[in-house]
CSV table of C-alpha atoms (C1' of nucleotides) in Angstrom, one decimal:
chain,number,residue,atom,x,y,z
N,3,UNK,CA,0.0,0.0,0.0
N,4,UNK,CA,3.0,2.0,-0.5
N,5,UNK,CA,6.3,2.1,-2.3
N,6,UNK,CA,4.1,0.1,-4.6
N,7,UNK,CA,0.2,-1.1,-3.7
N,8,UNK,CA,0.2,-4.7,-2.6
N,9,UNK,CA,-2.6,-6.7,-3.7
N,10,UNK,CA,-4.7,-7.8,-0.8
N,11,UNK,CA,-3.4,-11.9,-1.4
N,12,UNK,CA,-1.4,-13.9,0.7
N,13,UNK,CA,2.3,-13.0,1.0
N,14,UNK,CA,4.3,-16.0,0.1
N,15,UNK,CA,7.8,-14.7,1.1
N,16,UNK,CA,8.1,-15.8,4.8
N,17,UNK,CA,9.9,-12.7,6.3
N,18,UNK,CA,8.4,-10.1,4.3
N,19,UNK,CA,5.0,-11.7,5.9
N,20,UNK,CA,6.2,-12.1,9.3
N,21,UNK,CA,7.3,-7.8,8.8
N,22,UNK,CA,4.3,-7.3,8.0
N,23,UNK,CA,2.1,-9.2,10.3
N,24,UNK,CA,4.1,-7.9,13.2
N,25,UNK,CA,3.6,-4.2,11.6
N,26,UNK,CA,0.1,-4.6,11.3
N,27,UNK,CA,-1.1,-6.6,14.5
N,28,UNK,CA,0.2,-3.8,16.1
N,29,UNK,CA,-2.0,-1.2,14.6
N,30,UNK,CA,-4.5,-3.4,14.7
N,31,UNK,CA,-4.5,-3.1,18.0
N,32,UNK,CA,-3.9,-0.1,18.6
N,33,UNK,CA,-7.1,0.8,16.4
N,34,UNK,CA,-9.4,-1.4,18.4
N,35,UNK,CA,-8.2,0.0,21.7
N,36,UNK,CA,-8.8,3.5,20.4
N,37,UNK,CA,-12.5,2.4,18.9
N,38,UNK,CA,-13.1,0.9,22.2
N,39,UNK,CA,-11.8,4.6,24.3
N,40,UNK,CA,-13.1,7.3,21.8
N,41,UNK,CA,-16.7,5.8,21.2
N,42,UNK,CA,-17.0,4.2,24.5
N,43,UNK,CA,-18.0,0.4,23.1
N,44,UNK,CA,-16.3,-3.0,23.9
N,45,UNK,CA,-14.3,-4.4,21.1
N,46,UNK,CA,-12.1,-7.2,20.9
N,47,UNK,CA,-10.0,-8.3,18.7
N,48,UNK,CA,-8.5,-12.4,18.6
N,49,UNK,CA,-5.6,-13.0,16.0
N,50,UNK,CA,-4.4,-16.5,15.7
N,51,UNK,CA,-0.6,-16.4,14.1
N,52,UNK,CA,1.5,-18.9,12.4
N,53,UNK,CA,2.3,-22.3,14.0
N,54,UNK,CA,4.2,-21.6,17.4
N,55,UNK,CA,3.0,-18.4,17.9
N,56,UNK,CA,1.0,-17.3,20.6
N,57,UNK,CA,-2.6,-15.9,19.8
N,58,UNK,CA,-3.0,-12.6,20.4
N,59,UNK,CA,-5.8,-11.4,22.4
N,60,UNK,CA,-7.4,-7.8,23.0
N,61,UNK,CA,-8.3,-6.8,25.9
N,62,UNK,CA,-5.4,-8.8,27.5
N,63,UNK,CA,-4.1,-6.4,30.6
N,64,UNK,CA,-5.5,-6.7,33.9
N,65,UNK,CA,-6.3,-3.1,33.8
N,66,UNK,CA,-8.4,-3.2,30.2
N,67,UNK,CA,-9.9,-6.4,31.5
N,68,UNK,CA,-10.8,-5.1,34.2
N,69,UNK,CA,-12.4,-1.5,33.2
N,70,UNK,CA,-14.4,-3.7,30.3
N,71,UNK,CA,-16.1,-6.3,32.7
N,72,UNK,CA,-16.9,-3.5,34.9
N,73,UNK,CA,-18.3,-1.0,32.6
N,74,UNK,CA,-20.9,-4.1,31.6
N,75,UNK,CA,-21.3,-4.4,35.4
N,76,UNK,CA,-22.2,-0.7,35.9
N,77,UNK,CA,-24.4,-0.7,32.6
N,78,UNK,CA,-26.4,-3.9,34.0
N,79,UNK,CA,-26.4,-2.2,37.3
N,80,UNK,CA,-28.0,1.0,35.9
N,81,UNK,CA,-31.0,0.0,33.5
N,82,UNK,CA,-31.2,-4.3,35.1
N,83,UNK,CA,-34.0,-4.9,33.1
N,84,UNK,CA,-31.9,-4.8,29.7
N,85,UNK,CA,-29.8,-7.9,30.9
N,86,UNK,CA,-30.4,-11.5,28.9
N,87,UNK,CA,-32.5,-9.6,26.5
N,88,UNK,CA,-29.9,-10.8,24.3
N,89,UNK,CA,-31.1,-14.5,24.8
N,90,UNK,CA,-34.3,-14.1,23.8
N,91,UNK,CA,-35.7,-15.6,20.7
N,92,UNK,CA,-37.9,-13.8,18.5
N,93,UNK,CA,-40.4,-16.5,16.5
N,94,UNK,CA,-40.6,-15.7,12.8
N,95,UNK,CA,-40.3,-17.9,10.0
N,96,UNK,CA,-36.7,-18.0,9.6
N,97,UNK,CA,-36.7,-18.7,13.5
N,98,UNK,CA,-39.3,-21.5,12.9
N,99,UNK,CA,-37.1,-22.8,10.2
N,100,UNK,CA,-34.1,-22.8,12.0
N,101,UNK,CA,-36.4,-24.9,14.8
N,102,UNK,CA,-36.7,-27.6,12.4
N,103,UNK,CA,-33.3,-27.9,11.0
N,104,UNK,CA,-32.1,-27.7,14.7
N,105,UNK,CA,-34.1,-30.5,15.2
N,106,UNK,CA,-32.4,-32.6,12.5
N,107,UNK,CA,-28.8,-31.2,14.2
N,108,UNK,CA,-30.1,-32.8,17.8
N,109,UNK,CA,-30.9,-36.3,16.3
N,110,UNK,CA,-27.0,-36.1,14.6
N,111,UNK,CA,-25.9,-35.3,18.2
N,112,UNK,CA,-24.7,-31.8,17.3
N,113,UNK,CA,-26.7,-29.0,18.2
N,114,UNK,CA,-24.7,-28.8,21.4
N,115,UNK,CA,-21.2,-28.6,19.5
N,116,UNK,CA,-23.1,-25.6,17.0
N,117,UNK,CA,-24.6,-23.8,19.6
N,118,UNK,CA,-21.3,-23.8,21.8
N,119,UNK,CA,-19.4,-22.8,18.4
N,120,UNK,CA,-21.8,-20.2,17.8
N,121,UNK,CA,-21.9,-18.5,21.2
N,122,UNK,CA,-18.2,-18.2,21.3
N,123,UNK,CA,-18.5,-16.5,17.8
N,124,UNK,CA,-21.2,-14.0,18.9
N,125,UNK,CA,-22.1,-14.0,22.6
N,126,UNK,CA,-18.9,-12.8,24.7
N,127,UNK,CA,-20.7,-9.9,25.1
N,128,UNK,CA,-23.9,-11.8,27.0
N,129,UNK,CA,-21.4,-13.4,29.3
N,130,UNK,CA,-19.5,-10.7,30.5
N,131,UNK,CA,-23.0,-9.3,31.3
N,132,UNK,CA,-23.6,-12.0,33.4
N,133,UNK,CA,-20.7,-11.5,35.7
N,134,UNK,CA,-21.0,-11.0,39.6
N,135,UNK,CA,-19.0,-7.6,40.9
N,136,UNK,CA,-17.8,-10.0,43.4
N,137,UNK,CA,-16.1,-12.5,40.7
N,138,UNK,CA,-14.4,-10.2,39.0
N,139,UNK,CA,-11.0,-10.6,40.5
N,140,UNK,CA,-11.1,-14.2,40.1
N,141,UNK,CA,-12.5,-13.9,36.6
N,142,UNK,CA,-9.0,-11.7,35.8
N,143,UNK,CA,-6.7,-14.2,37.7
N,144,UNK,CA,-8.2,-16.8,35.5
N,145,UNK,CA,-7.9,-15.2,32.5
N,146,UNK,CA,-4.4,-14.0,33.1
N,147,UNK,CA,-3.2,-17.5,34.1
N,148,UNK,CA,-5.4,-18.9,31.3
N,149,UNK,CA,-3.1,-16.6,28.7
N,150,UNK,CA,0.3,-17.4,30.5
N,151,UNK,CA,-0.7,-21.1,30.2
N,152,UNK,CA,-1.5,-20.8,26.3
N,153,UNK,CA,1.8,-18.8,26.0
N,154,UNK,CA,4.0,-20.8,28.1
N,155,UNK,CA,2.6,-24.1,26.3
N,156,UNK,CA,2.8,-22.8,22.7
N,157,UNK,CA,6.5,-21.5,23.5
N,158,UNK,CA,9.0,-23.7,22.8
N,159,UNK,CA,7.8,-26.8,25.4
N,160,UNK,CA,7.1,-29.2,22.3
N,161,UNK,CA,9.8,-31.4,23.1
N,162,UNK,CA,9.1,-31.9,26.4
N,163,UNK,CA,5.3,-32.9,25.8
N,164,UNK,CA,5.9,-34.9,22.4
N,165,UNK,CA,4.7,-37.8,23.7
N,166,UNK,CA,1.5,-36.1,25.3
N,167,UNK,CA,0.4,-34.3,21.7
N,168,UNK,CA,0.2,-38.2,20.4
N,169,UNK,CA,-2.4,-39.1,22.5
N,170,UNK,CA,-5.4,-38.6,21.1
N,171,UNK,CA,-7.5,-38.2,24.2
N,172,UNK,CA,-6.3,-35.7,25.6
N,173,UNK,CA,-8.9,-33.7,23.5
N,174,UNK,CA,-11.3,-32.3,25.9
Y,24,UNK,CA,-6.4,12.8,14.3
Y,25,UNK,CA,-6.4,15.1,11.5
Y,26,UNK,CA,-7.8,18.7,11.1
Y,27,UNK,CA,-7.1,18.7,15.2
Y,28,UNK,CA,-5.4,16.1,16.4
Y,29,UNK,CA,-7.8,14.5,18.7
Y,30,UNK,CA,-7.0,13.3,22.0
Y,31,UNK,CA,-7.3,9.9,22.7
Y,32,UNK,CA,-11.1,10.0,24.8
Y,33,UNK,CA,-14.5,9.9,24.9
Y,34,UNK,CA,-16.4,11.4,22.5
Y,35,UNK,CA,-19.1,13.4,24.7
Y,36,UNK,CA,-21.0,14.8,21.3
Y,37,UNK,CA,-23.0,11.9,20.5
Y,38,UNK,CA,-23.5,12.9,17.0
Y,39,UNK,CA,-19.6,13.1,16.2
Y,40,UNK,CA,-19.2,9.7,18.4
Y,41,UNK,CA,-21.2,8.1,16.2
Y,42,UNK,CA,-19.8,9.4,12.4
Y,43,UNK,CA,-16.3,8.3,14.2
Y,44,UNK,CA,-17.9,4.9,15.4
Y,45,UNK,CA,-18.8,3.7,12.0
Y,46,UNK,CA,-16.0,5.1,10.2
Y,47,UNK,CA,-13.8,3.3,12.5
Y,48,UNK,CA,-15.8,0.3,12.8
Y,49,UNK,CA,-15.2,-0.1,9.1
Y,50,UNK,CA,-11.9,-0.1,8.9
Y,51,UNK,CA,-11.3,-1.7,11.8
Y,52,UNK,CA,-12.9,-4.3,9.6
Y,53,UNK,CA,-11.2,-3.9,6.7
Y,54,UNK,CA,-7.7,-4.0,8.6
Y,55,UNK,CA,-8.7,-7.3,10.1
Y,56,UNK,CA,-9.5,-9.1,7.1
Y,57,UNK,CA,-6.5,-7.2,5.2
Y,58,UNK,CA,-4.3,-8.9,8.2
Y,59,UNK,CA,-6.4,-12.2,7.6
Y,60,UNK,CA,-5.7,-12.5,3.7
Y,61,UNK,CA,-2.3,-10.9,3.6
Y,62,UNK,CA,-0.4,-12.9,6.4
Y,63,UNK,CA,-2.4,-16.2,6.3
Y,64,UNK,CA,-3.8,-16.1,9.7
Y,65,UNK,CA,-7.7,-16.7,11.1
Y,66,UNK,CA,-8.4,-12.9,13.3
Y,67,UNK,CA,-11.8,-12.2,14.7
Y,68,UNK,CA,-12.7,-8.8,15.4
Y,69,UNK,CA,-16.1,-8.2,17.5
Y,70,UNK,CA,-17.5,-4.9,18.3
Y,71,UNK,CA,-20.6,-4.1,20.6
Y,72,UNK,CA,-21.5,-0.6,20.1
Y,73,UNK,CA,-23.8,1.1,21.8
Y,74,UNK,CA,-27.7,0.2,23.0
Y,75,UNK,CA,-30.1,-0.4,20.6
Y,76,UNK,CA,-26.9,-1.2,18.1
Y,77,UNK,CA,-26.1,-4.5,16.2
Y,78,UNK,CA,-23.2,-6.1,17.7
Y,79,UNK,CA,-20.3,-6.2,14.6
Y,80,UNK,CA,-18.8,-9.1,14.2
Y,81,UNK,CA,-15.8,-10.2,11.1
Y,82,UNK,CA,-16.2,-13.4,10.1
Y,83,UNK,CA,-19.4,-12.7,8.9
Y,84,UNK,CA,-20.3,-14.0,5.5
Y,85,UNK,CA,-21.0,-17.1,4.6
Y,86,UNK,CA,-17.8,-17.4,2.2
Y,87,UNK,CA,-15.1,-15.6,4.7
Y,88,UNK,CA,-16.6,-17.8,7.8
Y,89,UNK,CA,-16.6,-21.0,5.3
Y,90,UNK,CA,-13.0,-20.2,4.2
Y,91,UNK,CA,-11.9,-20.1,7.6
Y,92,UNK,CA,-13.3,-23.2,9.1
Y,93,UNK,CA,-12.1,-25.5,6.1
Y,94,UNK,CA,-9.1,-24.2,6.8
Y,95,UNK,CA,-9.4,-25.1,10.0
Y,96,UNK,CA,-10.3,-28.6,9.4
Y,97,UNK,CA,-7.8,-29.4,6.2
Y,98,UNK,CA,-5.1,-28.3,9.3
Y,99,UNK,CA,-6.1,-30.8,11.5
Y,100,UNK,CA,-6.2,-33.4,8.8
Y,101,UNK,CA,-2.6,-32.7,8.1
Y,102,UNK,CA,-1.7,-33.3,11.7
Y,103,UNK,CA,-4.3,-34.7,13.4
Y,104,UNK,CA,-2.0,-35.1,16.4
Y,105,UNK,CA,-2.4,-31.6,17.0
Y,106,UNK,CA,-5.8,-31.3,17.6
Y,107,UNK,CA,-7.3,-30.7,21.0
Y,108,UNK,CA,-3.7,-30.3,22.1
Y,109,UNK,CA,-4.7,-26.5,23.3
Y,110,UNK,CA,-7.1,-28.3,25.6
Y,111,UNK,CA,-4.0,-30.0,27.7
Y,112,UNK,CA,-3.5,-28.4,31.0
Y,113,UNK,CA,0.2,-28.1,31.6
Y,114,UNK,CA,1.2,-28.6,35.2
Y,115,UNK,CA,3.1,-25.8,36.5
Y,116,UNK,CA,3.6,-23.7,40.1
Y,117,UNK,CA,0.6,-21.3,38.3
Y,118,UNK,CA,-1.6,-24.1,37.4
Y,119,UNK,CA,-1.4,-25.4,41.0
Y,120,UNK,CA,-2.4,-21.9,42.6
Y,121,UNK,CA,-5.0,-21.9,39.7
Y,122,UNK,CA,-6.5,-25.1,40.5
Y,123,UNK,CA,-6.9,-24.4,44.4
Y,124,UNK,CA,-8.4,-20.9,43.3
Y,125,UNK,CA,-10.4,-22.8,40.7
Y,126,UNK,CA,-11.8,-25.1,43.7
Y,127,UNK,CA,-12.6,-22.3,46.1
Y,128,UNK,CA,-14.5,-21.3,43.0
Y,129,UNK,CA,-16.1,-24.3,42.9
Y,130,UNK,CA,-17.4,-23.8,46.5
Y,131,UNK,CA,-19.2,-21.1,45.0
Y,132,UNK,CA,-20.7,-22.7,42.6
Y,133,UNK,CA,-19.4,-19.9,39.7
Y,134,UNK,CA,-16.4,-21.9,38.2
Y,135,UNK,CA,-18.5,-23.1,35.2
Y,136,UNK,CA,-19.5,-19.7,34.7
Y,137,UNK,CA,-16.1,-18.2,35.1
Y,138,UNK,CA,-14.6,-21.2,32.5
Y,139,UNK,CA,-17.0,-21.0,29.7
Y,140,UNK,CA,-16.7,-16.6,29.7
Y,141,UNK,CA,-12.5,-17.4,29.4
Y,142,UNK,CA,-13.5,-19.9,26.5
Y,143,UNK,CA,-15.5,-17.2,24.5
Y,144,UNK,CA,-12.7,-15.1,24.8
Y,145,UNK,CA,-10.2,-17.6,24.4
Y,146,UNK,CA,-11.1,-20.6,22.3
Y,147,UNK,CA,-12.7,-19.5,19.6
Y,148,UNK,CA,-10.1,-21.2,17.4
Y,149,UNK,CA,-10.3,-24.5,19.7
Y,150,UNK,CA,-14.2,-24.8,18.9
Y,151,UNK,CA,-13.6,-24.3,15.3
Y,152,UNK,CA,-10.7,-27.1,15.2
Y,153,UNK,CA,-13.2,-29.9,16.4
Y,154,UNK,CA,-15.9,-28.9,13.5
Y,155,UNK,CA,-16.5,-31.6,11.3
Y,156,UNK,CA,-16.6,-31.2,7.3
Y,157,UNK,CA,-20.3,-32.3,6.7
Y,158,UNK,CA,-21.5,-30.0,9.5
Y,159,UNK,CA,-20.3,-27.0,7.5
Y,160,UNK,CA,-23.5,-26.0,5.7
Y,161,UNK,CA,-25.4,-26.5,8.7
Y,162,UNK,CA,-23.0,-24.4,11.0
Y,163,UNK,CA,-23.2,-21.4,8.1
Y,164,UNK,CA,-26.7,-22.1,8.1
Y,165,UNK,CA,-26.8,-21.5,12.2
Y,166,UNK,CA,-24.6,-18.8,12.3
Y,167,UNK,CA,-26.0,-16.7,9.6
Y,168,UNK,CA,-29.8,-17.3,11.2
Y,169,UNK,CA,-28.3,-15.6,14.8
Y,170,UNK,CA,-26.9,-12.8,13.3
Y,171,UNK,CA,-29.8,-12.1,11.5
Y,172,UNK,CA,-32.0,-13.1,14.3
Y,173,UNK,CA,-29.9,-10.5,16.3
Y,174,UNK,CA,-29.8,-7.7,13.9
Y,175,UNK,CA,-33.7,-7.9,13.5
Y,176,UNK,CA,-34.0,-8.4,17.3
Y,177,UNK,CA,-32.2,-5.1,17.9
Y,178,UNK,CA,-33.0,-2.8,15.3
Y,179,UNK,CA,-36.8,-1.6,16.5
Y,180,UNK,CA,-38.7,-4.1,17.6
Y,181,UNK,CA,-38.5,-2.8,20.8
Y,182,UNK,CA,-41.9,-1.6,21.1
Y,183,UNK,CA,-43.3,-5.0,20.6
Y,184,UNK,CA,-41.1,-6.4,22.7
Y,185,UNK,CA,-41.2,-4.3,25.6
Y,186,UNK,CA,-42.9,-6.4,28.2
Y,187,UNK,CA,-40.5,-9.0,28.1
Y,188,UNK,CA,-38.0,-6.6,28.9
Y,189,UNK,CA,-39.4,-6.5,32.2
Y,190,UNK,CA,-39.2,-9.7,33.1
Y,191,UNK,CA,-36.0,-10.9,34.6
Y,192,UNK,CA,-36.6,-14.4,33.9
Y,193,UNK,CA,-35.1,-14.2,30.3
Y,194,UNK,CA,-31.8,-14.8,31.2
Y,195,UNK,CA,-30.6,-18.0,30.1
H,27,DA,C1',15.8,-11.0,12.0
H,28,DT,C1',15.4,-5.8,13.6
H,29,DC,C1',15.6,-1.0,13.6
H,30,DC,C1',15.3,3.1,11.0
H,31,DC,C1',13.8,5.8,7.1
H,32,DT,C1',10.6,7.7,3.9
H,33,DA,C1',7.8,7.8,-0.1
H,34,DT,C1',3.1,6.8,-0.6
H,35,DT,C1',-1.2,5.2,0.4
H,36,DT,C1',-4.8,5.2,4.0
H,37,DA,C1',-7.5,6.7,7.6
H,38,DT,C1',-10.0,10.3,9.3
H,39,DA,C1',-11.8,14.9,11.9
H,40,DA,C1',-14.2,18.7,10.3
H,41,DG,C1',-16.9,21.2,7.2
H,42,DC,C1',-20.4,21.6,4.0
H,43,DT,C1',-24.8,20.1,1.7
I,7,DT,C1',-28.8,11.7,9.9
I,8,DA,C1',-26.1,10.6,5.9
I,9,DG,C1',-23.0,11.7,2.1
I,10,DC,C1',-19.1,14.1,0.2
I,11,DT,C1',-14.8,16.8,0.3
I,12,DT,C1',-10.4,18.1,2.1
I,13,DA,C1',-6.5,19.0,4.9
I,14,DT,C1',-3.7,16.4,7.9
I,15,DA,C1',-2.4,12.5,10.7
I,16,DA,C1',-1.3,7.5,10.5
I,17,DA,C1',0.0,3.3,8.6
I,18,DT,C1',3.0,0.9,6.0
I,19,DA,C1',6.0,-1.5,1.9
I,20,DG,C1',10.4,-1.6,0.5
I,21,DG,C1',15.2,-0.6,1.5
I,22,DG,C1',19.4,0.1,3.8
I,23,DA,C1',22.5,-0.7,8.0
DNA sequence: ATCCCTATTTATAAGCT
DNA sequence: TAGCTTATAAATAGGGA
């Protein structure tokens, strides 16, 4: 987009892509932080890298985390009767549709696998509105450790837990 | 950032908040699924704006979220091994403070709570690694029915729905 | 690979309609 | 409120050290 326009395509060349995604995660960022203080809205943003990289996550400080879950507190706090309105479900036809081919999922056993996929896709929102005052700092200690965990794991311990990624149970 | 360069803050005049809003939003967008094509990676931006607003979510179409989960699954055919390996809890000094904070939590009954809010900020990716092929259509199919479900949910039909507002029970 | 640099393209705050 | 325009701030590809 500069010294010459780059198509919007895959880069091929390995450390001209890594430049770049390094540049840009950055920014990216940066913008959704600055979305998420100048018009007062939660935003996130999740960016999975290359193989043996870490994800990266925003809101990932204590201190974001923290002004974000409590902001949905205060909101809930104010105007209660706005919280889970989220869950309802409004019957029309497309609704009545979706009833029946939901049905079809739950005799395949997987409506609960959709609906989970689904909900970490749209609903992170609903859940942080569901959050006690009183859990928040365990909510951030989890989440911290959580990230440390993914970090730490997806860091350079392959060798030492080889053996463990062969076992095919350890899915859960 | 331009004709006065802004300071980084909350936009008190709601009608300026809001022309920033959607400009941003829409690059944000744009950035993300730039970052997406150009370096190869899955990214996931999510935006709640304000009441009464559609929640903004990238993946959204039915080809970009398609792309993304055959990705997905032609990865884990390459090396099955891999799969559900981010579900493995490493052992460490962390995990073991985690665990006894995790079963205090448990006392209180709010651990599953606590667990599934990290996992919609967290595992998006995971959820979309155990998706089998054939339940593509029907996943696009699901997903595309709950956004639209929420966009027409949000976008004035308030009035009719205004009773159930009131009635706490809706939360689930 | 990592800074630094910088020519250009983009993003964008204000104005104007 | 929603576009459109424009002056300026930011982002960034491609190089060089």
């Amino acid at each position: 987009m500069v010294r010459k326009k780059v198509k919007l395509a895959f880069i091929e060349n390995d450390s001209s892509r890594r430049v770049t995604y390094r540049k840009r995660v950055k920014n990216l960022v940066k913008k959704t932080r600055e979305l998420s203080v100048l018009c007062g809205v939660d935003a996130c943003a999740i960016i999975y890298g290359q193989e043996e990289q870490a994800p990266v996550v925003w809101p990932s400080s204590e201190e974001e985390v923290k002004r974000i879950i409590s902001d949905y507190y205060s909101k809930s706090e104010i105007d209660p009767s706005q919280r889970g309105f989220n869950q309802y479900t409004f019957l029309n036809d497309s609704v009545i549709k979706a009833k029946e081919r939901l049905l079809k999922l739950q005799r395949k056993n997987r409506e609960k696998q959709i609906s989970n996929m689904v909900s970490d896709i749209l609903n992170v929102k609903s859940s942080l509105d569901q959050v006690n005052p009183s859990d928040l700092g365990d909510l951030l200690w989890v989440i911290e450790d959580k990230i440390r965990t993914i970090q730490y794991r997806i860091r350079g311990r392959y060798g030492e837990l080889a053996d463990m990624r062969n076992n095919g149970s350890l899915i859960a």
